[in-house]
Amino acid sequence: MRNTSQRRESILQVLVHQNAVQVNDLVDQFGVSAVTIRSDLSALESQGLVTRSHGGAILTRTPPTEHTMRQKDSINQEQKERIGAMAARLVQPGDNIIIDSGTTTISLARHLRDASDVTVMTNGLNIAWELADAPGVDLILTGGLLRKQSLSIQGSQAESSLAAYNFDKLFLGVDGLDLQFGVTTHHEAEASLNHKMVERAKKIIVLTDATKFGRVSLHRIVQLERVHTVITDASISQEYREGLQRLGIELIIAD
């Protein structure tokens, strides 16, 4: 499965550079059958990233570029801080919560340093560091492999560590949110872990600045029907305000 994911990511990168591909060329490049390549292109089409054409495919939507954690820290800082502060208001004493890794969710962690009687599980190394000395927070880290690009811990060990717990709320960071394709992220292992988090939490709360709306990354975390609340900034478009409300999702604007 990992080889399949890596190949599809590579095909997508070829499309980003060339805008169109032919099945026969991809067969030669990746050393797999035409049936396999057609399956790859169909999977990318189902994500809304490509459109199949006779003998190949063309790029429909360019996936967002993945930045390093340091680069992300400098993007939309004020919006992220307001979103994190608003999210912290949803945390009550006695809550057991998951905080996903990310630069928007780290703002939430900063606003929880004075929280009382809260248990936090996280896969974010930066979030764990932020809450390590918070007296009212019991901190649980997932095990697993550290992905340095995102400072997130992931893999089968991280996923299995969730199995023994049930959580009141999941605060989820995303790389893309699309009304049709749901919430997505760049990396397959992160998407898999995030999906496990969704399964273990009663309420799913997505934290995202409005620049992420309409974006689709390669790996889907979950469809929007599973999301209860979205917290974002005031620059959200009318299309997405109405679309989220139409889906029955609570929309909170962090002014």
Tab-separated table of C-alpha atoms in Angstrom:
chain	number	residue	atom	x	y	z
A	1	MET	CA	0.000	0.000	0.000
A	2	ARG	CA	2.882	2.310	0.798
A	3	ASN	CA	4.414	1.734	-2.651
A	4	THR	CA	1.043	2.489	-4.219
A	5	SER	CA	0.752	5.741	-2.287
A	6	GLN	CA	4.301	6.778	-3.137
A	7	ARG	CA	3.747	6.044	-6.819
A	8	ARG	CA	0.537	8.097	-6.881
A	9	GLU	CA	2.303	10.987	-5.191
A	10	SER	CA	5.039	10.751	-7.833
A	11	ILE	CA	2.469	10.658	-10.648
A	12	LEU	CA	0.839	13.734	-9.178
A	13	GLN	CA	4.184	15.528	-9.132
A	14	VAL	CA	4.704	14.638	-12.807
A	15	LEU	CA	1.291	16.122	-13.545
A	16	VAL	CA	2.122	19.304	-11.621
A	17	HIS	CA	5.182	19.798	-13.836
A	18	GLN	CA	3.705	18.625	-17.159
A	19	ASN	CA	-0.043	19.248	-16.704
A	20	ALA	CA	-0.827	16.029	-18.627
A	21	VAL	CA	0.401	12.436	-18.726
A	22	GLN	CA	0.019	9.369	-20.930
A	23	VAL	CA	-0.530	5.885	-19.516
A	24	ASN	CA	2.186	4.348	-21.708
A	25	ASP	CA	4.764	6.887	-20.535
A	26	LEU	CA	3.914	6.217	-16.889
A	27	VAL	CA	4.156	2.446	-17.469
A	28	ASP	CA	7.707	2.931	-18.737
A	29	GLN	CA	8.625	5.368	-15.956
A	30	PHE	CA	7.333	3.331	-13.012
A	31	GLY	CA	7.727	-0.202	-14.340
A	32	VAL	CA	4.178	-1.322	-13.581
A	33	SER	CA	1.307	-2.485	-15.774
A	34	ALA	CA	-1.114	-0.255	-17.670
A	35	VAL	CA	-3.915	-1.625	-15.481
A	36	THR	CA	-2.076	-0.405	-12.379
A	37	ILE	CA	-1.492	3.055	-13.852
A	38	ARG	CA	-5.142	3.370	-14.870
A	39	SER	CA	-6.104	2.449	-11.309
A	40	ASP	CA	-3.753	5.139	-10.006
A	41	LEU	CA	-5.257	7.755	-12.308
A	42	SER	CA	-8.780	6.722	-11.324
A	43	ALA	CA	-7.856	7.150	-7.655
A	44	LEU	CA	-6.481	10.626	-8.336
A	45	GLU	CA	-9.609	11.461	-10.316
A	46	SER	CA	-11.805	10.378	-7.392
A	47	GLN	CA	-9.953	12.967	-5.286
A	48	GLY	CA	-10.764	15.661	-7.824
A	49	LEU	CA	-7.119	16.158	-8.699
A	50	VAL	CA	-7.114	14.911	-12.313
A	51	THR	CA	-9.492	14.306	-15.207
A	52	ARG	CA	-9.067	11.127	-17.229
A	53	SER	CA	-8.520	11.627	-20.942
A	54	HIS	CA	-8.048	9.198	-23.824
A	55	GLY	CA	-4.863	7.328	-23.010
A	56	GLY	CA	-3.947	9.458	-19.993
A	57	ALA	CA	-5.014	12.262	-17.686
A	58	ILE	CA	-4.763	16.024	-17.223
A	59	LEU	CA	-4.299	17.975	-14.012
A	60	THR	CA	-7.570	19.429	-12.716
A	61	ARG	CA	-6.478	20.940	-9.444
A	62	THR	CA	-2.954	21.619	-8.178
A	63	PRO	CA	-2.469	20.219	-4.668
A	64	PRO	CA	-1.092	22.687	-2.114
A	65	THR	CA	2.637	22.701	-1.491
A	66	GLU	CA	3.718	21.177	1.815
A	67	HIS	CA	5.777	23.596	3.880
A	68	THR	CA	8.119	22.818	6.750
A	69	MET	CA	6.923	23.497	10.290
A	70	ARG	CA	9.111	26.606	10.487
A	71	GLN	CA	7.608	27.940	7.253
A	72	LYS	CA	4.069	27.207	8.444
A	73	ASP	CA	4.707	29.064	11.707
A	74	SER	CA	5.083	32.337	9.818
A	75	ILE	CA	1.904	31.964	7.715
A	76	ASN	CA	-1.328	33.600	8.947
A	77	GLN	CA	-0.052	33.816	12.513
A	78	GLU	CA	-2.715	36.237	13.756
A	79	GLN	CA	-5.568	34.144	12.355
A	80	LYS	CA	-4.152	30.969	13.865
A	81	GLU	CA	-3.781	32.607	17.252
A	82	ARG	CA	-7.411	33.733	17.266
A	83	ILE	CA	-8.575	30.298	16.115
A	84	GLY	CA	-6.587	28.631	18.895
A	85	ALA	CA	-7.999	31.000	21.513
A	86	MET	CA	-11.551	30.307	20.323
A	87	ALA	CA	-10.965	26.557	20.347
A	88	ALA	CA	-9.690	26.696	23.929
A	89	ARG	CA	-13.095	28.001	25.017
A	90	LEU	CA	-14.609	24.662	23.996
A	91	VAL	CA	-12.418	22.746	26.452
A	92	GLN	CA	-14.051	22.151	29.845
A	93	PRO	CA	-12.597	20.843	33.130
A	94	GLY	CA	-12.741	17.064	33.071
A	95	ASP	CA	-12.412	16.826	29.279
A	96	ASN	CA	-10.288	14.146	27.634
A	97	ILE	CA	-9.135	15.500	24.278
A	98	ILE	CA	-6.825	14.804	21.344
A	99	ILE	CA	-4.813	17.648	19.838
A	100	ASP	CA	-3.449	16.834	16.398
A	101	SER	CA	-0.040	18.122	15.325
A	102	GLY	CA	0.102	21.412	13.440
A	103	THR	CA	0.733	25.148	13.621
A	104	THR	CA	-2.907	26.062	14.231
A	105	THR	CA	-3.362	23.442	16.929
A	106	ILE	CA	-0.188	24.641	18.698
A	107	SER	CA	-2.029	27.907	19.301
A	108	LEU	CA	-4.765	25.938	21.056
A	109	ALA	CA	-2.121	24.272	23.226
A	110	ARG	CA	-0.722	27.652	24.274
A	111	HIS	CA	-4.190	28.721	25.406
A	112	LEU	CA	-4.588	25.549	27.472
A	113	ARG	CA	-1.540	26.104	29.676
A	114	ASP	CA	-3.800	27.402	32.450
A	115	ALA	CA	-6.492	24.751	31.956
A	116	SER	CA	-7.665	22.681	34.895
A	117	ASP	CA	-8.290	18.927	35.037
A	118	VAL	CA	-7.816	18.266	31.313
A	119	THR	CA	-6.228	15.189	29.764
A	120	VAL	CA	-4.546	15.732	26.395
A	121	MET	CA	-3.244	13.089	24.015
A	122	THR	CA	-1.155	14.402	21.131
A	123	ASN	CA	1.013	13.211	18.274
A	124	GLY	CA	2.618	16.654	17.990
A	125	LEU	CA	6.115	17.025	19.412
A	126	ASN	CA	5.751	20.808	19.574
A	127	ILE	CA	2.378	20.521	21.309
A	128	ALA	CA	3.779	18.110	23.892
A	129	TRP	CA	6.601	20.538	24.609
A	130	GLU	CA	4.137	23.410	25.002
A	131	LEU	CA	2.038	21.510	27.558
A	132	ALA	CA	4.829	19.581	29.305
A	133	ASP	CA	4.845	21.846	32.377
A	134	ALA	CA	1.165	22.859	32.387
A	135	PRO	CA	0.080	21.921	35.949
A	136	GLY	CA	-3.593	21.271	35.145
A	137	VAL	CA	-2.960	19.127	32.067
A	138	ASP	CA	-2.264	15.389	32.116
A	139	LEU	CA	-0.296	14.723	28.935
A	140	ILE	CA	-0.228	11.495	26.914
A	141	LEU	CA	1.999	11.101	23.845
A	142	THR	CA	1.400	8.599	21.096
A	143	GLY	CA	4.360	6.391	20.400
A	144	GLY	CA	5.710	5.991	16.900
A	145	LEU	CA	8.060	7.460	14.332
A	146	LEU	CA	8.745	11.207	14.264
A	147	ARG	CA	8.160	12.865	10.900
A	148	LYS	CA	10.496	15.848	11.053
A	149	GLN	CA	8.736	17.772	8.286
A	150	SER	CA	5.653	18.200	10.478
A	151	LEU	CA	7.014	17.347	13.965
A	152	SER	CA	4.297	14.696	14.104
A	153	ILE	CA	4.574	11.186	15.531
A	154	GLN	CA	2.942	8.578	13.309
A	155	GLY	CA	2.901	4.960	12.205
A	156	SER	CA	1.405	1.725	13.489
A	157	GLN	CA	2.631	2.278	17.049
A	158	ALA	CA	0.928	5.679	17.173
A	159	GLU	CA	-2.300	4.214	15.797
A	160	SER	CA	-2.359	1.309	18.223
A	161	SER	CA	-1.802	3.649	21.179
A	162	LEU	CA	-5.221	5.194	20.521
A	163	ALA	CA	-7.104	1.908	20.871
A	164	ALA	CA	-7.281	1.916	24.675
A	165	TYR	CA	-8.858	5.371	24.939
A	166	ASN	CA	-12.084	7.247	24.307
A	167	PHE	CA	-12.011	11.021	23.955
A	168	ASP	CA	-14.578	13.774	24.298
A	169	LYS	CA	-13.132	15.962	21.549
A	170	LEU	CA	-10.600	15.855	18.727
A	171	PHE	CA	-9.020	19.119	17.600
A	172	LEU	CA	-7.828	18.370	14.092
A	173	GLY	CA	-5.474	20.371	11.878
A	174	VAL	CA	-5.767	19.903	8.107
A	175	ASP	CA	-3.946	20.806	4.894
A	176	GLY	CA	-7.132	21.075	2.831
A	177	LEU	CA	-10.890	21.268	3.317
A	178	ASP	CA	-13.195	20.822	0.349
A	179	LEU	CA	-16.983	20.575	0.412
A	180	GLN	CA	-16.940	17.568	-1.908
A	181	PHE	CA	-13.743	15.741	-0.955
A	182	GLY	CA	-13.652	16.438	2.784
A	183	VAL	CA	-10.577	17.115	4.888
A	184	THR	CA	-7.206	16.049	3.512
A	185	THR	CA	-3.513	16.067	4.316
A	186	HIS	CA	-0.228	15.658	2.436
A	187	HIS	CA	1.071	12.472	4.010
A	188	GLU	CA	-0.475	9.010	3.986
A	189	ALA	CA	0.632	7.989	7.489
A	190	GLU	CA	-0.697	11.227	8.974
A	191	ALA	CA	-4.039	10.721	7.239
A	192	SER	CA	-4.245	7.173	8.570
A	193	LEU	CA	-3.495	8.283	12.141
A	194	ASN	CA	-5.930	11.192	11.899
A	195	HIS	CA	-8.645	8.813	10.748
A	196	LYS	CA	-8.007	6.648	13.813
A	197	MET	CA	-8.321	9.770	15.964
A	198	VAL	CA	-11.698	10.503	14.390
A	199	GLU	CA	-12.857	6.997	15.329
A	200	ARG	CA	-11.881	7.467	18.990
A	201	ALA	CA	-13.492	10.890	19.603
A	202	LYS	CA	-17.116	11.833	20.230
A	203	LYS	CA	-16.813	15.313	18.695
A	204	ILE	CA	-14.599	16.282	15.736
A	205	ILE	CA	-13.481	19.924	15.651
A	206	VAL	CA	-11.431	21.140	12.672
A	207	LEU	CA	-9.138	24.129	13.180
A	208	THR	CA	-8.126	25.845	9.945
A	209	ASP	CA	-7.515	29.291	8.562
A	210	ALA	CA	-9.653	30.154	5.559
A	211	THR	CA	-6.816	29.710	3.032
A	212	LYS	CA	-7.275	25.929	3.355
A	213	PHE	CA	-10.838	25.970	1.981
A	214	GLY	CA	-11.143	24.579	-1.532
A	215	ARG	CA	-7.789	22.824	-1.313
A	216	VAL	CA	-7.425	19.081	-1.809
A	217	SER	CA	-4.298	17.176	-0.778
A	218	LEU	CA	-3.670	13.618	-1.894
A	219	HIS	CA	-4.753	11.795	1.265
A	220	ARG	CA	-8.270	12.081	2.652
A	221	ILE	CA	-8.692	12.011	6.434
A	222	VAL	CA	-12.473	11.935	6.556
A	223	GLN	CA	-15.554	13.209	4.755
A	224	LEU	CA	-17.139	16.371	6.130
A	225	GLU	CA	-20.211	14.446	7.278
A	226	ARG	CA	-18.115	13.198	10.223
A	227	VAL	CA	-17.089	16.721	11.285
A	228	HIS	CA	-19.126	18.488	13.972
A	229	THR	CA	-17.461	21.923	14.177
A	230	VAL	CA	-15.142	24.065	12.045
A	231	ILE	CA	-13.299	27.010	13.607
A	232	THR	CA	-11.821	29.452	11.097
A	233	ASP	CA	-11.221	33.152	10.474
A	234	ALA	CA	-13.460	35.874	9.081
A	235	SER	CA	-12.113	35.650	5.531
A	236	ILE	CA	-14.077	32.447	4.849
A	237	SER	CA	-16.028	32.783	1.603
A	238	GLN	CA	-19.798	32.912	1.455
A	239	GLU	CA	-19.733	29.675	-0.533
A	240	TYR	CA	-18.053	27.850	2.327
A	241	ARG	CA	-20.153	29.519	5.019
A	242	GLU	CA	-23.295	28.283	3.296
A	243	GLY	CA	-21.803	24.923	2.328
A	244	LEU	CA	-20.728	24.022	5.860
A	245	GLN	CA	-24.039	25.144	7.318
A	246	ARG	CA	-25.891	23.124	4.678
A	247	LEU	CA	-23.993	20.042	5.886
A	248	GLY	CA	-25.119	20.742	9.446
A	249	ILE	CA	-21.622	21.646	10.632
A	250	GLU	CA	-21.294	24.226	13.384
A	251	LEU	CA	-19.226	27.141	12.059
A	252	ILE	CA	-17.326	29.316	14.533
A	253	ILE	CA	-15.623	32.482	13.258
A	254	ALA	CA	-12.644	33.634	15.296
A	255	ASP	CA	-12.775	37.417	14.834
